mmCIF file of C-alpha atoms in Angstrom:
data_model
loop_
_atom_site.group_PDB
_atom_site.id
_atom_site.type_symbol
_atom_site.label_atom_id
_atom_site.label_comp_id
_atom_site.label_asym_id
_atom_site.label_seq_id
_atom_site.Cartn_x
_atom_site.Cartn_y
_atom_site.Cartn_z
ATOM 1 C CA UNK A 607 76.303 106.344 46.530
ATOM 2 C CA UNK A 608 77.951 109.190 45.511
ATOM 3 C CA UNK A 609 76.440 112.840 46.056
ATOM 4 C CA UNK A 610 76.389 115.421 43.898
ATOM 5 C CA UNK A 611 75.782 118.458 45.341
ATOM 6 C CA UNK A 612 74.203 121.662 44.467
ATOM 7 C CA UNK A 613 74.885 124.882 45.572
ATOM 8 C CA UNK A 614 72.367 126.903 44.510
ATOM 9 C CA UNK A 615 69.034 125.546 43.216
ATOM 10 C CA UNK A 616 66.593 128.337 42.857
ATOM 11 C CA UNK A 617 67.396 129.346 46.612
ATOM 12 C CA UNK A 618 69.160 132.664 46.946
ATOM 13 C CA UNK A 619 68.305 133.611 50.551
ATOM 14 C CA UNK A 620 65.596 136.462 50.800
ATOM 15 C CA UNK A 621 67.526 139.275 52.416
ATOM 16 C CA UNK A 622 70.022 139.160 49.872
ATOM 17 C CA UNK A 623 67.651 139.773 47.354
ATOM 18 C CA UNK A 624 65.996 142.809 49.346
ATOM 19 C CA UNK A 625 69.453 144.167 50.489
ATOM 20 C CA UNK A 626 71.376 143.717 47.205
ATOM 21 C CA UNK A 627 68.730 143.073 44.295
ATOM 22 C CA UNK A 628 70.086 139.760 43.998
ATOM 23 C CA UNK A 629 72.234 138.647 41.081
ATOM 24 C CA UNK A 630 71.171 141.871 39.676
ATOM 25 C CA UNK A 631 74.092 143.043 41.564
ATOM 26 C CA UNK A 632 77.736 142.515 40.389
ATOM 27 C CA UNK A 633 78.760 142.182 44.251
ATOM 28 C CA UNK A 634 76.645 138.926 44.764
ATOM 29 C CA UNK A 635 79.795 137.535 43.228
ATOM 30 C CA UNK A 636 81.704 137.921 46.495
ATOM 31 C CA UNK A 637 79.404 136.649 48.945
ATOM 32 C CA UNK A 638 78.676 133.471 46.821
ATOM 33 C CA UNK A 639 82.206 132.817 46.363
ATOM 34 C CA UNK A 640 82.367 133.072 50.237
ATOM 35 C CA UNK A 641 79.753 130.562 50.832
ATOM 36 C CA UNK A 642 81.270 128.261 48.024
ATOM 37 C CA UNK A 643 84.103 128.369 50.427
ATOM 38 C CA UNK A 644 82.517 127.749 53.478
ATOM 39 C CA UNK A 645 80.871 124.166 51.462
ATOM 40 C CA UNK A 646 84.174 123.037 50.342
ATOM 41 C CA UNK A 647 85.750 123.541 53.761
ATOM 42 C CA UNK A 648 82.965 121.891 55.300
ATOM 43 C CA UNK A 649 82.032 119.176 53.267
ATOM 44 C CA UNK A 650 84.791 118.695 50.753
ATOM 45 C CA UNK A 651 86.449 115.617 52.373
ATOM 46 C CA UNK A 652 82.975 113.921 51.611
ATOM 47 C CA UNK A 653 81.531 115.707 48.495
ATOM 48 C CA UNK A 654 83.340 115.033 45.299
ATOM 49 C CA UNK A 655 80.831 116.583 42.869
ATOM 50 C CA UNK A 656 80.087 119.963 43.450
ATOM 51 C CA UNK A 657 77.125 121.905 41.307
ATOM 52 C CA UNK A 658 77.732 125.628 41.031
ATOM 53 C CA UNK A 659 73.932 126.273 40.066
ATOM 54 C CA UNK A 660 71.043 124.467 38.482
ATOM 55 C CA UNK A 661 69.833 125.419 35.309
ATOM 56 C CA UNK A 662 70.458 129.006 35.819
ATOM 57 C CA UNK A 663 68.818 129.693 32.061
ATOM 58 C CA UNK A 664 65.771 128.908 33.521
ATOM 59 C CA UNK A 665 65.909 130.961 36.563
ATOM 60 C CA UNK A 666 66.851 133.742 34.732
ATOM 61 C CA UNK A 667 63.906 133.655 31.824
ATOM 62 C CA UNK A 668 61.497 132.576 34.483
ATOM 63 C CA UNK A 669 62.273 134.815 37.245
ATOM 64 C CA UNK A 670 63.350 138.126 35.202
ATOM 65 C CA UNK A 671 62.009 137.618 31.743
ATOM 66 C CA UNK A 672 58.689 135.932 32.413
ATOM 67 C CA UNK A 673 58.114 136.821 35.992
ATOM 68 C CA UNK A 674 56.731 133.591 37.065
ATOM 69 C CA UNK A 675 59.751 132.400 39.037
ATOM 70 C CA UNK A 676 61.918 134.220 41.870
ATOM 71 C CA UNK A 677 61.670 136.825 42.300
ATOM 72 C CA UNK A 678 58.547 137.385 40.380
ATOM 73 C CA UNK A 679 59.385 141.180 39.407
ATOM 74 C CA UNK A 680 56.693 140.762 36.769
ATOM 75 C CA UNK A 681 53.850 138.604 38.505
ATOM 76 C CA UNK A 682 51.029 139.391 40.128
ATOM 77 C CA UNK A 683 50.834 137.758 43.276
ATOM 78 C CA UNK A 684 47.417 137.542 45.705
ATOM 79 C CA UNK A 685 46.226 138.786 47.619
ATOM 80 C CA UNK A 686 48.896 141.905 47.315
ATOM 81 C CA UNK A 687 49.511 143.165 43.674
ATOM 82 C CA UNK A 688 51.506 145.555 42.216
ATOM 83 C CA UNK A 689 52.582 146.991 39.777
ATOM 84 C CA UNK A 690 55.458 145.233 37.607
ATOM 85 C CA UNK A 691 58.960 146.215 38.006
ATOM 86 C CA UNK A 692 62.004 145.784 36.861
ATOM 87 C CA UNK A 693 63.387 145.720 32.549
ATOM 88 C CA UNK A 694 62.908 142.524 31.106
ATOM 89 C CA UNK A 695 64.737 143.235 28.048
ATOM 90 C CA UNK A 696 67.905 143.682 30.095
ATOM 91 C CA UNK A 697 67.531 142.246 33.354
ATOM 92 C CA UNK A 698 67.652 138.441 32.106
ATOM 93 C CA UNK A 699 71.164 138.900 30.785
ATOM 94 C CA UNK A 700 72.748 141.060 33.742
ATOM 95 C CA UNK A 701 71.759 138.107 35.481
ATOM 96 C CA UNK A 702 73.326 135.901 33.704
ATOM 97 C CA UNK A 703 76.487 137.337 33.545
ATOM 98 C CA UNK A 704 76.971 137.229 37.049
ATOM 99 C CA UNK A 705 75.662 133.967 37.121
ATOM 100 C CA UNK A 706 78.760 133.054 35.038
ATOM 101 C CA UNK A 707 80.891 135.278 36.562
ATOM 102 C CA UNK A 708 80.101 133.612 39.760
ATOM 103 C CA UNK A 709 80.507 130.017 38.214
ATOM 104 C CA UNK A 710 83.823 131.010 37.174
ATOM 105 C CA UNK A 711 85.124 132.176 40.255
ATOM 106 C CA UNK A 712 83.965 129.263 42.401
ATOM 107 C CA UNK A 713 85.830 126.988 39.883
ATOM 108 C CA UNK A 714 88.794 129.120 40.324
ATOM 109 C CA UNK A 715 88.593 129.310 44.002
ATOM 110 C CA UNK A 716 88.170 125.280 44.018
ATOM 111 C CA UNK A 717 91.340 124.635 41.626
ATOM 112 C CA UNK A 718 93.687 127.404 43.683
ATOM 113 C CA UNK A 719 92.773 126.077 47.398
ATOM 114 C CA UNK A 720 91.226 122.372 47.028
ATOM 115 C CA UNK A 721 91.666 120.553 43.984
ATOM 116 C CA UNK A 722 94.826 119.229 45.111
ATOM 117 C CA UNK A 723 94.059 117.883 48.596
ATOM 118 C CA UNK A 724 90.022 117.016 47.803
ATOM 119 C CA UNK A 725 90.411 115.794 44.232
ATOM 120 C CA UNK A 726 86.583 116.633 43.318
ATOM 121 C CA UNK A 727 84.774 118.588 40.165
ATOM 122 C CA UNK A 728 82.586 121.333 40.323
ATOM 123 C CA UNK A 729 80.363 122.012 37.305
ATOM 124 C CA UNK A 730 76.852 123.452 35.960
ATOM 125 C CA UNK A 731 73.356 121.652 35.017
ATOM 126 C CA UNK A 732 72.361 123.503 32.135
ATOM 127 C CA UNK A 733 68.455 122.761 30.829
ATOM 128 C CA UNK A 734 68.777 122.107 26.908
ATOM 129 C CA UNK A 735 66.484 121.095 24.361
ATOM 130 C CA UNK A 736 67.464 120.230 20.905
ATOM 131 C CA UNK A 737 65.980 122.218 18.173
ATOM 132 C CA UNK A 738 65.191 121.629 14.800
ATOM 133 C CA UNK A 739 63.976 123.846 11.674
ATOM 134 C CA UNK A 740 60.736 122.288 10.281
ATOM 135 C CA UNK A 741 62.130 122.839 6.823
ATOM 136 C CA UNK A 742 65.815 122.832 5.547
ATOM 137 C CA UNK A 743 64.761 126.372 3.835
ATOM 138 C CA UNK A 744 67.134 129.236 5.079
ATOM 139 C CA UNK A 745 65.323 130.981 7.377
ATOM 140 C CA UNK A 746 63.845 128.319 8.997
ATOM 141 C CA UNK A 747 66.761 126.915 9.663
ATOM 142 C CA UNK A 748 68.067 130.251 11.081
ATOM 143 C CA UNK A 749 65.487 130.663 13.385
ATOM 144 C CA UNK A 750 66.064 127.033 14.681
ATOM 145 C CA UNK A 751 69.614 128.112 15.372
ATOM 146 C CA UNK A 752 68.605 131.094 16.871
ATOM 147 C CA UNK A 753 66.740 129.840 19.668
ATOM 148 C CA UNK A 754 69.644 127.274 19.999
ATOM 149 C CA UNK A 755 72.039 130.453 20.952
ATOM 150 C CA UNK A 756 69.696 132.262 22.904
ATOM 151 C CA UNK A 757 68.608 129.063 25.038
ATOM 152 C CA UNK A 758 71.796 127.297 25.110
ATOM 153 C CA UNK A 759 74.793 129.087 23.812
ATOM 154 C CA UNK A 760 73.524 131.724 25.761
ATOM 155 C CA UNK A 761 75.608 129.812 28.857
ATOM 156 C CA UNK A 762 77.741 127.230 27.102
ATOM 157 C CA UNK A 763 79.466 129.546 24.742
ATOM 158 C CA UNK A 764 80.994 131.798 27.546
ATOM 159 C CA UNK A 765 81.596 128.869 29.600
ATOM 160 C CA UNK A 766 83.725 126.983 26.737
ATOM 161 C CA UNK A 767 84.757 129.872 24.463
ATOM 162 C CA UNK A 768 84.606 133.072 26.685
ATOM 163 C CA UNK A 769 82.260 135.341 24.699
ATOM 164 C CA UNK A 770 78.531 135.000 23.689
ATOM 165 C CA UNK A 771 76.931 133.665 20.828
ATOM 166 C CA UNK A 772 77.335 136.073 17.790
ATOM 167 C CA UNK A 773 73.540 136.235 17.062
ATOM 168 C CA UNK A 774 73.013 137.465 20.705
ATOM 169 C CA UNK A 775 75.240 140.782 20.013
ATOM 170 C CA UNK A 776 73.359 141.300 16.619
ATOM 171 C CA UNK A 777 70.257 141.302 18.305
ATOM 172 C CA UNK A 778 70.790 142.765 21.423
ATOM 173 C CA UNK A 779 73.524 145.188 20.907
ATOM 174 C CA UNK A 780 74.204 146.963 24.214
ATOM 175 C CA UNK A 781 71.979 145.144 26.662
ATOM 176 C CA UNK A 782 74.361 142.310 26.283
ATOM 177 C CA UNK A 783 77.406 142.497 29.115
ATOM 178 C CA UNK A 784 80.765 142.196 27.807
ATOM 179 C CA UNK A 785 83.439 140.124 29.254
ATOM 180 C CA UNK A 786 86.318 141.736 30.146
ATOM 181 C CA UNK A 787 89.987 140.641 29.107
ATOM 182 C CA UNK A 788 90.729 139.414 32.851
ATOM 183 C CA UNK A 789 87.301 137.734 32.862
ATOM 184 C CA UNK A 790 87.478 135.958 29.691
ATOM 185 C CA UNK A 791 90.913 134.363 31.121
ATOM 186 C CA UNK A 792 88.249 132.756 33.287
ATOM 187 C CA UNK A 793 86.666 130.720 30.264
ATOM 188 C CA UNK A 794 88.386 127.497 30.213
ATOM 189 C CA UNK A 795 86.566 126.277 33.262
ATOM 190 C CA UNK A 796 84.824 123.580 31.359
ATOM 191 C CA UNK A 797 88.175 121.761 31.306
ATOM 192 C CA UNK A 798 89.994 119.280 33.126
ATOM 193 C CA UNK A 799 88.265 118.672 36.812
ATOM 194 C CA UNK A 800 85.294 120.339 35.901
ATOM 195 C CA UNK A 801 81.720 119.159 33.864
ATOM 196 C CA UNK A 802 78.955 120.805 32.609
ATOM 197 C CA UNK A 803 75.801 118.548 32.572
ATOM 198 C CA UNK A 804 73.435 119.841 29.757
ATOM 199 C CA UNK A 805 69.896 118.539 31.376
ATOM 200 C CA UNK A 806 71.564 114.911 31.922
ATOM 201 C CA UNK A 807 72.851 114.327 28.641
ATOM 202 C CA UNK A 808 76.313 113.899 29.422
ATOM 203 C CA UNK A 809 75.567 112.167 32.556
ATOM 204 C CA UNK A 810 72.185 110.222 32.335
ATOM 205 C CA UNK A 811 70.607 110.802 29.554
ATOM 206 C CA UNK A 812 68.733 107.486 29.734
ATOM 207 C CA UNK A 813 67.004 108.823 32.975
ATOM 208 C CA UNK A 814 66.664 112.633 32.548
ATOM 209 C CA UNK A 815 66.313 112.997 28.552
ATOM 210 C CA UNK A 816 66.005 115.773 26.460
ATOM 211 C CA UNK A 817 63.283 117.268 24.044
ATOM 212 C CA UNK A 818 63.390 117.637 20.507
ATOM 213 C CA UNK A 819 61.199 121.002 19.431
ATOM 214 C CA UNK A 820 60.628 121.766 15.445
ATOM 215 C CA UNK A 821 60.592 125.656 14.697
ATOM 216 C CA UNK A 822 59.882 127.996 11.868
ATOM 217 C CA UNK A 823 60.358 131.548 11.408
ATOM 218 C CA UNK A 824 57.228 133.602 12.206
ATOM 219 C CA UNK A 825 56.944 137.406 10.646
ATOM 220 C CA UNK A 826 57.452 140.126 12.871
ATOM 221 C CA UNK A 827 53.675 141.054 13.130
ATOM 222 C CA UNK A 828 53.050 137.665 14.661
ATOM 223 C CA UNK A 829 55.855 137.945 16.700
ATOM 224 C CA UNK A 830 53.989 141.242 18.531
ATOM 225 C CA UNK A 831 50.718 139.915 18.676
ATOM 226 C CA UNK A 832 52.426 136.247 20.197
ATOM 227 C CA UNK A 833 54.326 138.630 22.628
ATOM 228 C CA UNK A 834 51.094 140.521 23.528
ATOM 229 C CA UNK A 835 49.882 136.740 24.925
ATOM 230 C CA UNK A 836 51.225 134.327 27.805
ATOM 231 C CA UNK A 837 54.659 133.476 26.652
ATOM 232 C CA UNK A 838 54.559 130.606 28.911
ATOM 233 C CA UNK A 839 52.118 128.443 27.404
ATOM 234 C CA UNK A 840 54.403 126.357 25.413
ATOM 235 C CA UNK A 841 55.766 125.450 28.851
ATOM 236 C CA UNK A 842 53.135 123.523 29.999
ATOM 237 C CA UNK A 843 52.206 121.535 26.837
ATOM 238 C CA UNK A 844 53.383 117.679 27.118
ATOM 239 C CA UNK A 845 56.848 117.396 25.416
ATOM 240 C CA UNK A 846 56.091 114.759 22.903
ATOM 241 C CA UNK A 847 58.331 112.948 19.247
ATOM 242 C CA UNK A 848 59.045 115.592 17.118
ATOM 243 C CA UNK A 849 56.824 114.042 14.603
ATOM 244 C CA UNK A 850 53.754 115.733 16.353
ATOM 245 C CA UNK A 851 54.853 118.958 15.867
ATOM 246 C CA UNK A 852 54.447 118.897 12.120
ATOM 247 C CA UNK A 853 50.710 117.945 12.644
ATOM 248 C CA UNK A 854 49.273 119.764 14.937
ATOM 249 C CA UNK A 855 48.446 123.330 14.626
ATOM 250 C CA UNK A 856 48.071 124.425 18.302
ATOM 251 C CA UNK A 857 51.256 122.968 19.287
ATOM 252 C CA UNK A 858 52.939 124.513 16.283
ATOM 253 C CA UNK A 859 51.516 127.959 17.380
ATOM 254 C CA UNK A 860 52.648 127.228 20.775
ATOM 255 C CA UNK A 861 56.253 126.390 20.106
ATOM 256 C CA UNK A 862 56.039 129.439 17.855
ATOM 257 C CA UNK A 863 55.335 131.823 21.032
ATOM 258 C CA UNK A 864 58.414 130.168 22.630
ATOM 259 C CA UNK A 865 60.559 131.522 19.719
ATOM 260 C CA UNK A 866 58.853 135.059 20.044
ATOM 261 C CA UNK A 867 59.413 134.930 23.423
ATOM 262 C CA UNK A 868 63.433 134.433 23.303
ATOM 263 C CA UNK A 869 63.753 137.391 20.521
#
């Protein structure tokens, strides 16, 4: 059996969250890199496959946009309820930016100090789905592409090309961090002795699988109405073959809510 070791799987130490604000703080990159170096030195002779982060796109969306994952910034947790804090329109993108830079730093560290002797790989696991338009009308094709950009391209394009998808730049404007020239030089982290596992599609699709969701565009008024509700409803429905989405009005409504939630 060949081990794949995940360095961070939704388990940031509480002390780092309380003292520094977790990955909202750029300095977390340095602490994370130190931790990676410790692990590479201690276990690199036996571990040849390292995962820097498990599904960071899930962690940022659940934790900083919707608030029902760590650090629960927008959720009222009995018996103690506090007023929601933070800015869900900016924080997910700041945390994502710092995750990407931390991943790049870990890969660079491994290649520089450990690759020659340990001959392993460092990668990242992303949660992805396949998004298809409900029809080939331009607005529906654009809606599906937009969601693909916000959900998957959000991480994949910086890792491969060194920049975010154009649609994110247009929609988010100054809410989206930018990479410096030096940081863009780290963009080749997905080449050579590195791997990106898209929810198992690259390594074990038959075991983990993926979901195809069918989308159509909705009006601004409808988006505002849906955003006022519980956006995570679409995450709770069974993920069935795509043919069901064309005939199930309730499912379509919940899926549309997911689209609006990503804008």
